mmCIF file of C-alpha atoms in Angstrom:
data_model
loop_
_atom_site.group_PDB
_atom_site.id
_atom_site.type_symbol
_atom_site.label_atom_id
_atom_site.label_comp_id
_atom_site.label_asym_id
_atom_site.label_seq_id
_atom_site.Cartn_x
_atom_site.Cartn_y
_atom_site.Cartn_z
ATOM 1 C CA UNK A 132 80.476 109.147 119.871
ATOM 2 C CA UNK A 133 78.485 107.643 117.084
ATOM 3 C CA UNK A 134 79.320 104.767 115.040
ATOM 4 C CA UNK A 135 77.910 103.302 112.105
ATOM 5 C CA UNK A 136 77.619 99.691 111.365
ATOM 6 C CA UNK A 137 78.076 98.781 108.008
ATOM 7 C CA UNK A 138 77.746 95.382 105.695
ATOM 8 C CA UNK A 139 78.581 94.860 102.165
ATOM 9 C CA UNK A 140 75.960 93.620 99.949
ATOM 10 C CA UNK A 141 76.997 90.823 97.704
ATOM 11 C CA UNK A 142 78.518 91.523 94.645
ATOM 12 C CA UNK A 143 80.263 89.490 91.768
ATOM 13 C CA UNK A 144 84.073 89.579 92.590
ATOM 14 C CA UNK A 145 86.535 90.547 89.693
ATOM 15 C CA UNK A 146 89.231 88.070 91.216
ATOM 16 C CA UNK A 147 89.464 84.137 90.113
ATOM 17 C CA UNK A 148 89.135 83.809 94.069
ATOM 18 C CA UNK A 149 85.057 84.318 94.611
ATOM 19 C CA UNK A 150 83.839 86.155 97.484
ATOM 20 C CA UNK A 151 82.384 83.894 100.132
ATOM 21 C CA UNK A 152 81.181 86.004 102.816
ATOM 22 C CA UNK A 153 80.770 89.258 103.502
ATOM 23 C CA UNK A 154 82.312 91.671 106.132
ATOM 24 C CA UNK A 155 80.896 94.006 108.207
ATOM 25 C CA UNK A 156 83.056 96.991 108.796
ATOM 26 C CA UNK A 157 83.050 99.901 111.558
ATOM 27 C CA UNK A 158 84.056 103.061 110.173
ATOM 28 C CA UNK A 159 84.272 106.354 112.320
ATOM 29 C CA UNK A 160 85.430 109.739 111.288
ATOM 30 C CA UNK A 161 86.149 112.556 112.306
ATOM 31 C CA UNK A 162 87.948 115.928 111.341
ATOM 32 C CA UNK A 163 90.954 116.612 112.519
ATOM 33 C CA UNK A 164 93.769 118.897 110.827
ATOM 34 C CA UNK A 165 96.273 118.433 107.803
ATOM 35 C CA UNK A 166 95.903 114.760 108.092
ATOM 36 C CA UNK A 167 92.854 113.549 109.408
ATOM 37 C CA UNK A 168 92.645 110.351 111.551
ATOM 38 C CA UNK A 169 89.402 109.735 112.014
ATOM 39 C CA UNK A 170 87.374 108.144 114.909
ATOM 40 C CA UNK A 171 83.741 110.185 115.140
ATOM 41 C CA UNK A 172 81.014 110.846 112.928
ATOM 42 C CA UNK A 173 80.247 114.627 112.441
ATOM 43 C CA UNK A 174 76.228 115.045 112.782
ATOM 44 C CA UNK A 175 74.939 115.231 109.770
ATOM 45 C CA UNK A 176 71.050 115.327 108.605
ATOM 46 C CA UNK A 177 70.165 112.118 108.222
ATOM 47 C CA UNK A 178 67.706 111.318 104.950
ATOM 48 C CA UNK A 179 64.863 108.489 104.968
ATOM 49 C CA UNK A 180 65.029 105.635 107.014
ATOM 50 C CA UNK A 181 67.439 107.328 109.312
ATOM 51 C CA UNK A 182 71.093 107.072 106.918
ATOM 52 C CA UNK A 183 73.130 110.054 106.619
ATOM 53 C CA UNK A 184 75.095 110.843 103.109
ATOM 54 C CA UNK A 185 77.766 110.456 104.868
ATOM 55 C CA UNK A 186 76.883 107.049 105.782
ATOM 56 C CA UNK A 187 75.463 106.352 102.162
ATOM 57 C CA UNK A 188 79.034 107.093 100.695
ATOM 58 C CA UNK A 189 81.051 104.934 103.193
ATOM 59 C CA UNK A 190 78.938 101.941 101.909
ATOM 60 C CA UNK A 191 78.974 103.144 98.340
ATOM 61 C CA UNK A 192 82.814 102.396 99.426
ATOM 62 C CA UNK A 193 82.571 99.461 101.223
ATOM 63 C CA UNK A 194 80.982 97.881 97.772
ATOM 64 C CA UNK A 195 83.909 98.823 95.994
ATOM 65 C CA UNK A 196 86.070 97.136 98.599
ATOM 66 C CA UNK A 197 84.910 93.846 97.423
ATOM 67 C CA UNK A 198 85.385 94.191 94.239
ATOM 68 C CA UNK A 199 89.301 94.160 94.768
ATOM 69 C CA UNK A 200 90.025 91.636 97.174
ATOM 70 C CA UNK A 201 87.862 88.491 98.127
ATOM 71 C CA UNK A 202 88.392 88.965 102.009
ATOM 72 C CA UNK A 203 87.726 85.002 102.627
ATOM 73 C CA UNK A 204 90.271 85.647 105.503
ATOM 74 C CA UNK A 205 86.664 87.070 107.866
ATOM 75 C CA UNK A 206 84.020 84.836 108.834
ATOM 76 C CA UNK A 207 80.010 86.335 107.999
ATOM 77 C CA UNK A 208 80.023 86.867 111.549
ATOM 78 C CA UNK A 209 83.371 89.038 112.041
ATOM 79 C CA UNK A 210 83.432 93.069 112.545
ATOM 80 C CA UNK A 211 86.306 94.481 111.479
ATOM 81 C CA UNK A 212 86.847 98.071 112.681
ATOM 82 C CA UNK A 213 88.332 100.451 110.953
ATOM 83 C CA UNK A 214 89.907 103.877 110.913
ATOM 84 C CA UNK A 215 90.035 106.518 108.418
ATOM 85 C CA UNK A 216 93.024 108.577 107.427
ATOM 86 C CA UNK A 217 92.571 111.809 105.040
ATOM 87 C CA UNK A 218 95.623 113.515 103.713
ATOM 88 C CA UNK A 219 95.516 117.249 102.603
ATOM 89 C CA UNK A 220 98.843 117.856 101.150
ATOM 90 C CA UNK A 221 98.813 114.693 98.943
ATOM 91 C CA UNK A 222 95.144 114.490 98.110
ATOM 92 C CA UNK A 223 94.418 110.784 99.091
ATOM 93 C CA UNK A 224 92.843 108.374 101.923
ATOM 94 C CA UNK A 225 92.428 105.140 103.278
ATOM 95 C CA UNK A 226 90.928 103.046 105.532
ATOM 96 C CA UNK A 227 93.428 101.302 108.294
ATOM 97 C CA UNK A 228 92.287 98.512 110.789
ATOM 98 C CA UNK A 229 91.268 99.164 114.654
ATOM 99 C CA UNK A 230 89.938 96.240 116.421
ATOM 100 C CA UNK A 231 88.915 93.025 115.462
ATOM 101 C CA UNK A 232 86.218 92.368 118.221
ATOM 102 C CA UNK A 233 85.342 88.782 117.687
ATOM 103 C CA UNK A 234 89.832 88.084 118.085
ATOM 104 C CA UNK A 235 89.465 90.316 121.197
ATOM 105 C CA UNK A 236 92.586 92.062 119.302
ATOM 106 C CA UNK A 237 93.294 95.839 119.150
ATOM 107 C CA UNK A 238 95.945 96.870 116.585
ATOM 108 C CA UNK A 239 98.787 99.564 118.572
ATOM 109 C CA UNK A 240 99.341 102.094 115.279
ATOM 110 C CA UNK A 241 101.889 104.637 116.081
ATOM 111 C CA UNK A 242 101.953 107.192 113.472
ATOM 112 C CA UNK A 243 105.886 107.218 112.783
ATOM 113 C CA UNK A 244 105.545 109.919 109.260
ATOM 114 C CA UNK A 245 103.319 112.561 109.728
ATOM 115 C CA UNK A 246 102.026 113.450 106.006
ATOM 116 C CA UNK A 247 104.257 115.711 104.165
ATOM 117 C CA UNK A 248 105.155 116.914 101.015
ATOM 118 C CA UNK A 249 106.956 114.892 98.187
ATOM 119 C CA UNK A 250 110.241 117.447 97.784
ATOM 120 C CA UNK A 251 110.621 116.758 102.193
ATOM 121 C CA UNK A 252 109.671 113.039 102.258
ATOM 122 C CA UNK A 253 112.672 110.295 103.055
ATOM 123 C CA UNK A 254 113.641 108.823 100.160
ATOM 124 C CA UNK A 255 113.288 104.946 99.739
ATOM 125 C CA UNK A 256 116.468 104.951 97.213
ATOM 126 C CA UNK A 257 119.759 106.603 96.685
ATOM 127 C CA UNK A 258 118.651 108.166 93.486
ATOM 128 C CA UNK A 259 115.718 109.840 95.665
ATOM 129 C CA UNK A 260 113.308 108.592 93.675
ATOM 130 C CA UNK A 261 110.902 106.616 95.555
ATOM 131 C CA UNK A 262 109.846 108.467 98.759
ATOM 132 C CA UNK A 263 107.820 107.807 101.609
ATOM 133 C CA UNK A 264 104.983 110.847 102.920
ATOM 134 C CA UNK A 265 103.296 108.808 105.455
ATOM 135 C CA UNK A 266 103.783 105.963 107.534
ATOM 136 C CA UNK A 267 101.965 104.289 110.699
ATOM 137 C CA UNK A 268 103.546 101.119 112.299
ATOM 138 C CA UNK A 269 102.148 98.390 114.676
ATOM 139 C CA UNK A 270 105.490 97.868 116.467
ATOM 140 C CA UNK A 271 104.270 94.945 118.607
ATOM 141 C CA UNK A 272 102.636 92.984 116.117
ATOM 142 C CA UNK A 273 105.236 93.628 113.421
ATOM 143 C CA UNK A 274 102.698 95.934 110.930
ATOM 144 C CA UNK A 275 103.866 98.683 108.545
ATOM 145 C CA UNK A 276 101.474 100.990 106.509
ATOM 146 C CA UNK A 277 103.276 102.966 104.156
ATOM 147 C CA UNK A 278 102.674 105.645 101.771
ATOM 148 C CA UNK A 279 105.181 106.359 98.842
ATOM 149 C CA UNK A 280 105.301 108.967 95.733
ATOM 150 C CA UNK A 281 107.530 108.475 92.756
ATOM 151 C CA UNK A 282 107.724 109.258 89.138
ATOM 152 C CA UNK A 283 107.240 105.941 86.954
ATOM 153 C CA UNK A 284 110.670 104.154 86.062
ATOM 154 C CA UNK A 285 110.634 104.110 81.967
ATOM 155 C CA UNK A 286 112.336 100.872 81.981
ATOM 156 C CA UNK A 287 109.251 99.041 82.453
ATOM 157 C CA UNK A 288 106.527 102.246 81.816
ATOM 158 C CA UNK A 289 107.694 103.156 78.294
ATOM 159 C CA UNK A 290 104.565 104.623 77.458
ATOM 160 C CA UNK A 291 103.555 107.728 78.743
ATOM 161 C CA UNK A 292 99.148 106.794 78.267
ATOM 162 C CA UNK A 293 99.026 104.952 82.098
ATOM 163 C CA UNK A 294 95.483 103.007 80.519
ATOM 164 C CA UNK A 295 98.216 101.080 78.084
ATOM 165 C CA UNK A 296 100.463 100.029 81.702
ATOM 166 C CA UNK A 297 100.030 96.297 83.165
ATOM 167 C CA UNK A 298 100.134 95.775 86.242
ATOM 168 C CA UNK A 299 103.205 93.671 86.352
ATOM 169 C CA UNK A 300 104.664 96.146 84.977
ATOM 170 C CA UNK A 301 103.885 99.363 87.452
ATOM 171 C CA UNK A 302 104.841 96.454 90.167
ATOM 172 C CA UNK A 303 107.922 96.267 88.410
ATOM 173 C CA UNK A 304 108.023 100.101 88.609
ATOM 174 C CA UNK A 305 107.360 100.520 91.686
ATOM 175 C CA UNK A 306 109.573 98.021 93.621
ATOM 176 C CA UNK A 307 112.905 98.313 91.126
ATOM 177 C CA UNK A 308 112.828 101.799 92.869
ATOM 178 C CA UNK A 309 112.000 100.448 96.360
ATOM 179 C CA UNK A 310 115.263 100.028 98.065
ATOM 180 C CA UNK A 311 117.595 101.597 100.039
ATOM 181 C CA UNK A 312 120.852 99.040 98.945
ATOM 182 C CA UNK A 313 122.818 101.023 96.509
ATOM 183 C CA UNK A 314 122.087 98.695 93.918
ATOM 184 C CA UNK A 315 120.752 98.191 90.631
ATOM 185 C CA UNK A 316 117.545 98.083 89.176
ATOM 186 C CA UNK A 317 117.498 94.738 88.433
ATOM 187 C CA UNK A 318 119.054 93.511 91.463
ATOM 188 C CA UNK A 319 116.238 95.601 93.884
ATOM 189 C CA UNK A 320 113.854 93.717 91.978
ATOM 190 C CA UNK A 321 115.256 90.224 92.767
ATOM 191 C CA UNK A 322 115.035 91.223 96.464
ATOM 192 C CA UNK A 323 111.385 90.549 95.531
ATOM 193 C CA UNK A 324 108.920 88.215 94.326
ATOM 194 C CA UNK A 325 105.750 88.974 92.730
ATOM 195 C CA UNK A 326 102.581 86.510 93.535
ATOM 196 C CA UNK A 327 100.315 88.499 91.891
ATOM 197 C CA UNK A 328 98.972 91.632 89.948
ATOM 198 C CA UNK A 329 95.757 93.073 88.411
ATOM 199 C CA UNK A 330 94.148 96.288 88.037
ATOM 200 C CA UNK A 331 90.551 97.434 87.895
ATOM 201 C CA UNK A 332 89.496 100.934 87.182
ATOM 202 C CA UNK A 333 87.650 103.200 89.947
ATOM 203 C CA UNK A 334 85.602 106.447 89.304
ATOM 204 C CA UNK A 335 87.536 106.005 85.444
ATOM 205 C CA UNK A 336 90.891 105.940 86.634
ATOM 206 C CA UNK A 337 92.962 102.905 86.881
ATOM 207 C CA UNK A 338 94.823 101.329 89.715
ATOM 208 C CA UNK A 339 97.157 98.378 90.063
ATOM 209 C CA UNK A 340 96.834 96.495 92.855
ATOM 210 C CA UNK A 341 99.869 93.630 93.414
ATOM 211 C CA UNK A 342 101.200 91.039 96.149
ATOM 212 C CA UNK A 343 104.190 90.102 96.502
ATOM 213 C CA UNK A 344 107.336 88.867 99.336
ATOM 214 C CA UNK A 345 110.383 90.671 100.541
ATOM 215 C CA UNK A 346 113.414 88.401 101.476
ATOM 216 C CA UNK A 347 114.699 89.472 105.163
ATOM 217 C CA UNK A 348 118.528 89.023 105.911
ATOM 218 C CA UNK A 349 119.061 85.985 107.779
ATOM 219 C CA UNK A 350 119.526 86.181 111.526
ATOM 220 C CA UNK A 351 121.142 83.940 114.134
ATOM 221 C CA UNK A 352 117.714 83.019 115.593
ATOM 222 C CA UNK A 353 116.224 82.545 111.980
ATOM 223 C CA UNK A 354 118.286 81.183 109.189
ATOM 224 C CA UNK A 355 117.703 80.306 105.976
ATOM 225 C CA UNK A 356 114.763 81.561 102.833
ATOM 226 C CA UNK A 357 111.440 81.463 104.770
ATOM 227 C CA UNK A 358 112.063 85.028 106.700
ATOM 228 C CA UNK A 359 110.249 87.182 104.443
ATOM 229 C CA UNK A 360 108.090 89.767 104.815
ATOM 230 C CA UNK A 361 104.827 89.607 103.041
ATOM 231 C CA UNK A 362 103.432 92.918 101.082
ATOM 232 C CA UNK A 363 100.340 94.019 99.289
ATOM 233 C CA UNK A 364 99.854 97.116 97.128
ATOM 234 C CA UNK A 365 97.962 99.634 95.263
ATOM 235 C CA UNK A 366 98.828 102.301 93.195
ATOM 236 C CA UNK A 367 97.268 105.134 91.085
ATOM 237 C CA UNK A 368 98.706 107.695 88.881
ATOM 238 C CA UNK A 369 98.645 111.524 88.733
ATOM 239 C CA UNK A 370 100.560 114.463 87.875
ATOM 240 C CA UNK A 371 102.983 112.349 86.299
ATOM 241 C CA UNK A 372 103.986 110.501 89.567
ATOM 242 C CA UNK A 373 102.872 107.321 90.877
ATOM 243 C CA UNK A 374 100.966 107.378 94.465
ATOM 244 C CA UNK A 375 101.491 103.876 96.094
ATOM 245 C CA UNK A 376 99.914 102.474 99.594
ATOM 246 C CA UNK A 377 101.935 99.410 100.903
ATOM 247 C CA UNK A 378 101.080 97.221 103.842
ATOM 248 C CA UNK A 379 103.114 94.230 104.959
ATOM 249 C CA UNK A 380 103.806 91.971 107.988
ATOM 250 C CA UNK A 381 105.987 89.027 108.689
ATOM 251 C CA UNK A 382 104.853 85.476 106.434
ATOM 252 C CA UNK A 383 104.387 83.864 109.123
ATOM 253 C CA UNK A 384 101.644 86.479 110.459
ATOM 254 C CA UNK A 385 99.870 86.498 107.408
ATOM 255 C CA UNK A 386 97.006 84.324 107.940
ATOM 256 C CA UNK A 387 95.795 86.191 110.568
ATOM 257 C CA UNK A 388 96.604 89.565 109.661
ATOM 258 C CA UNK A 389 96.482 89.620 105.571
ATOM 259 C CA UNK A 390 92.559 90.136 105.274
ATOM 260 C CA UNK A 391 92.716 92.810 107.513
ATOM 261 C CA UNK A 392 95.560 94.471 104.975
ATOM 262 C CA UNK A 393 94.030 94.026 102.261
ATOM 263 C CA UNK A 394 91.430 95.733 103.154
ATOM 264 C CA UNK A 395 93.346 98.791 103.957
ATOM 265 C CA UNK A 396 94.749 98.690 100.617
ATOM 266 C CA UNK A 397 91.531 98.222 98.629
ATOM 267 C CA UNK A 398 90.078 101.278 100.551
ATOM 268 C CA UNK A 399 92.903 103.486 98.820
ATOM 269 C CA UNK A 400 91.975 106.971 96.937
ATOM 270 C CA UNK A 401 93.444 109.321 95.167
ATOM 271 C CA UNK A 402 91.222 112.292 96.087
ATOM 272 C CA UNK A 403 90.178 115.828 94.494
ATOM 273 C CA UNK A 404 92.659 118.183 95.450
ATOM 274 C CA UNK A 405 91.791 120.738 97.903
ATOM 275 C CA UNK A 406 93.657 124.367 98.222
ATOM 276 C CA UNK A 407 96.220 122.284 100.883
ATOM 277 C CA UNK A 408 97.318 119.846 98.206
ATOM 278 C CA UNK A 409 101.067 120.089 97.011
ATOM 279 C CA UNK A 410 101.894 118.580 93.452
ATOM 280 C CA UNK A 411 105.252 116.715 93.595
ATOM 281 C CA UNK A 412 106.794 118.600 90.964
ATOM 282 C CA UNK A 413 106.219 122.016 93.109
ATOM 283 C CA UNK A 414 109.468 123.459 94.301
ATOM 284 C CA UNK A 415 111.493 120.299 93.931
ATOM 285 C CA UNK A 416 114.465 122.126 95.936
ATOM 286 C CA UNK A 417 112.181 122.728 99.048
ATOM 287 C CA UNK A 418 113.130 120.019 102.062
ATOM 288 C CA UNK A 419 110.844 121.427 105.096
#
């Protein structure tokens, strides 16, 4: 098994945050089906000085990383290892954390969704709206990555050109669709509470990324407002639909496991579609 070691050279942060130190990263890949979780490296020729293209476009990536998130969360020293996941049908990827080596901490994924398309996917709302494709959970440490489709709600996306759309307002989008209480819009948004949103545009496409905190219902061993669960997001458009990654864990683990998050989301890709891919408008009466 082959590994590659990889650092991210410094670069100006677009965030009011600056970026103090840079993270090294493990990435391994390899190919594996449908949905691809990755763990090898293929061989590949390598060019001069011994780096594959392969290896040239995972740091090509791993620039780009910093550019949405200042990871001050990871000392200089700190390796974060990482995963990669590929999906087919839906034409994206991301990057999803392994090990931290330095913690002596492994992260226990279990993939819950297996990828599928839109028109089979649980919804996240009575109106069907909002539904998940993919999903892996960390059970024991309370972690959720989530992948979601949905068209764009038009009470806060009025315009139909995405490069006029803030991103407050595809947050807005997004989570007044993001519930499974049969409530209103309004009210699914007051479950939550929006820290913070910005976009920044990637191979000329925009994405949002946004932060916010889900209230959790009280429970007799933890009463009151501080149970929350804290969230961070990105999301890109096409096809008319909106294509979000969400990752979250309890506020109270968020010190020690938000860098790690956000890194996962800033790794998120909308990708050329291949002959697997599956619009979401494609037979919308289709469930398997």
């Amino acid at each position: 098994m082959a590994t590659a070691l990889l650092s991210s050279p410094p670069l100006p942060s677009i965030l009011p945050t600056p970026l103090k130190n840079q993270n090294k990263i493990v990435w391994k890949q390899k190919k594996c089906g449908k949905i691809r979780s990755c763990s090898e490296f293929s061989k590949e020729p390598t060019l001069q000085y011994g780096v594959s293209r392969r290896d040239l476009t995972f740091i090509a990536l791993s620039s780009s990383l910093n550019l949405i998130f200042p990871f001050s969360g990871f000392s200089a020293e700190e390796e974060l290892k990482m995963g990669s996941t590929v999906d087919d049908i839906n034409a994206y990827s991301y990057l999803y954390p392994i090990e931290m080596p330095s913690k002596k901490f492994v992260f226990k994924w279990v993939e819950t969704r297996k990828s599928e398309r839109y028109s089979s996917a649980a919804p996240l709302s009575p109106d069907a709206r909002l539904r998940i494709v993919s999903e892996r959970v960390d059970i024991i440490d309370n972690l959720i990555i989530s992948v979601s489709i949905g068209p764009p709600n038009t009470q806060f996306l009025k315009s139909k050109e995405k490069s006029t759309w803030s991103a407050k307002d595809v947050a807005d989008s997004v989570l007044a669709d993001k519930s499974a209480l049969r409530v209103t819009s309004t009210q699914r948004l007051a479950e939550s509470s929006l820290i913070d949103a910005h976009a920044s545009e990637i191979d000329g496409e925009p994405y949002w990324y946004y932060e916010y905190l889900v209230r959790k219902s009280p429970t007799k061993t933890s009463q009151g407002s501080n149970l929350f669960r804290h969230y961070v997001a990105a999301t890109a458009e096409r096809d008319g639909y909106l294509y979000t990654l969400s990752a979250s864990t309890l506020g109270k683990q968020w010190e020690k496991m938000g860098p790690s998050l956000e890194k996962t989301v800033a790794s998120f890709r909308l990708l050329p579609p291949t002959e697997s891919y599956v619009p979401p408008y494609k037979d919308p009466w289709r469930f398997w």
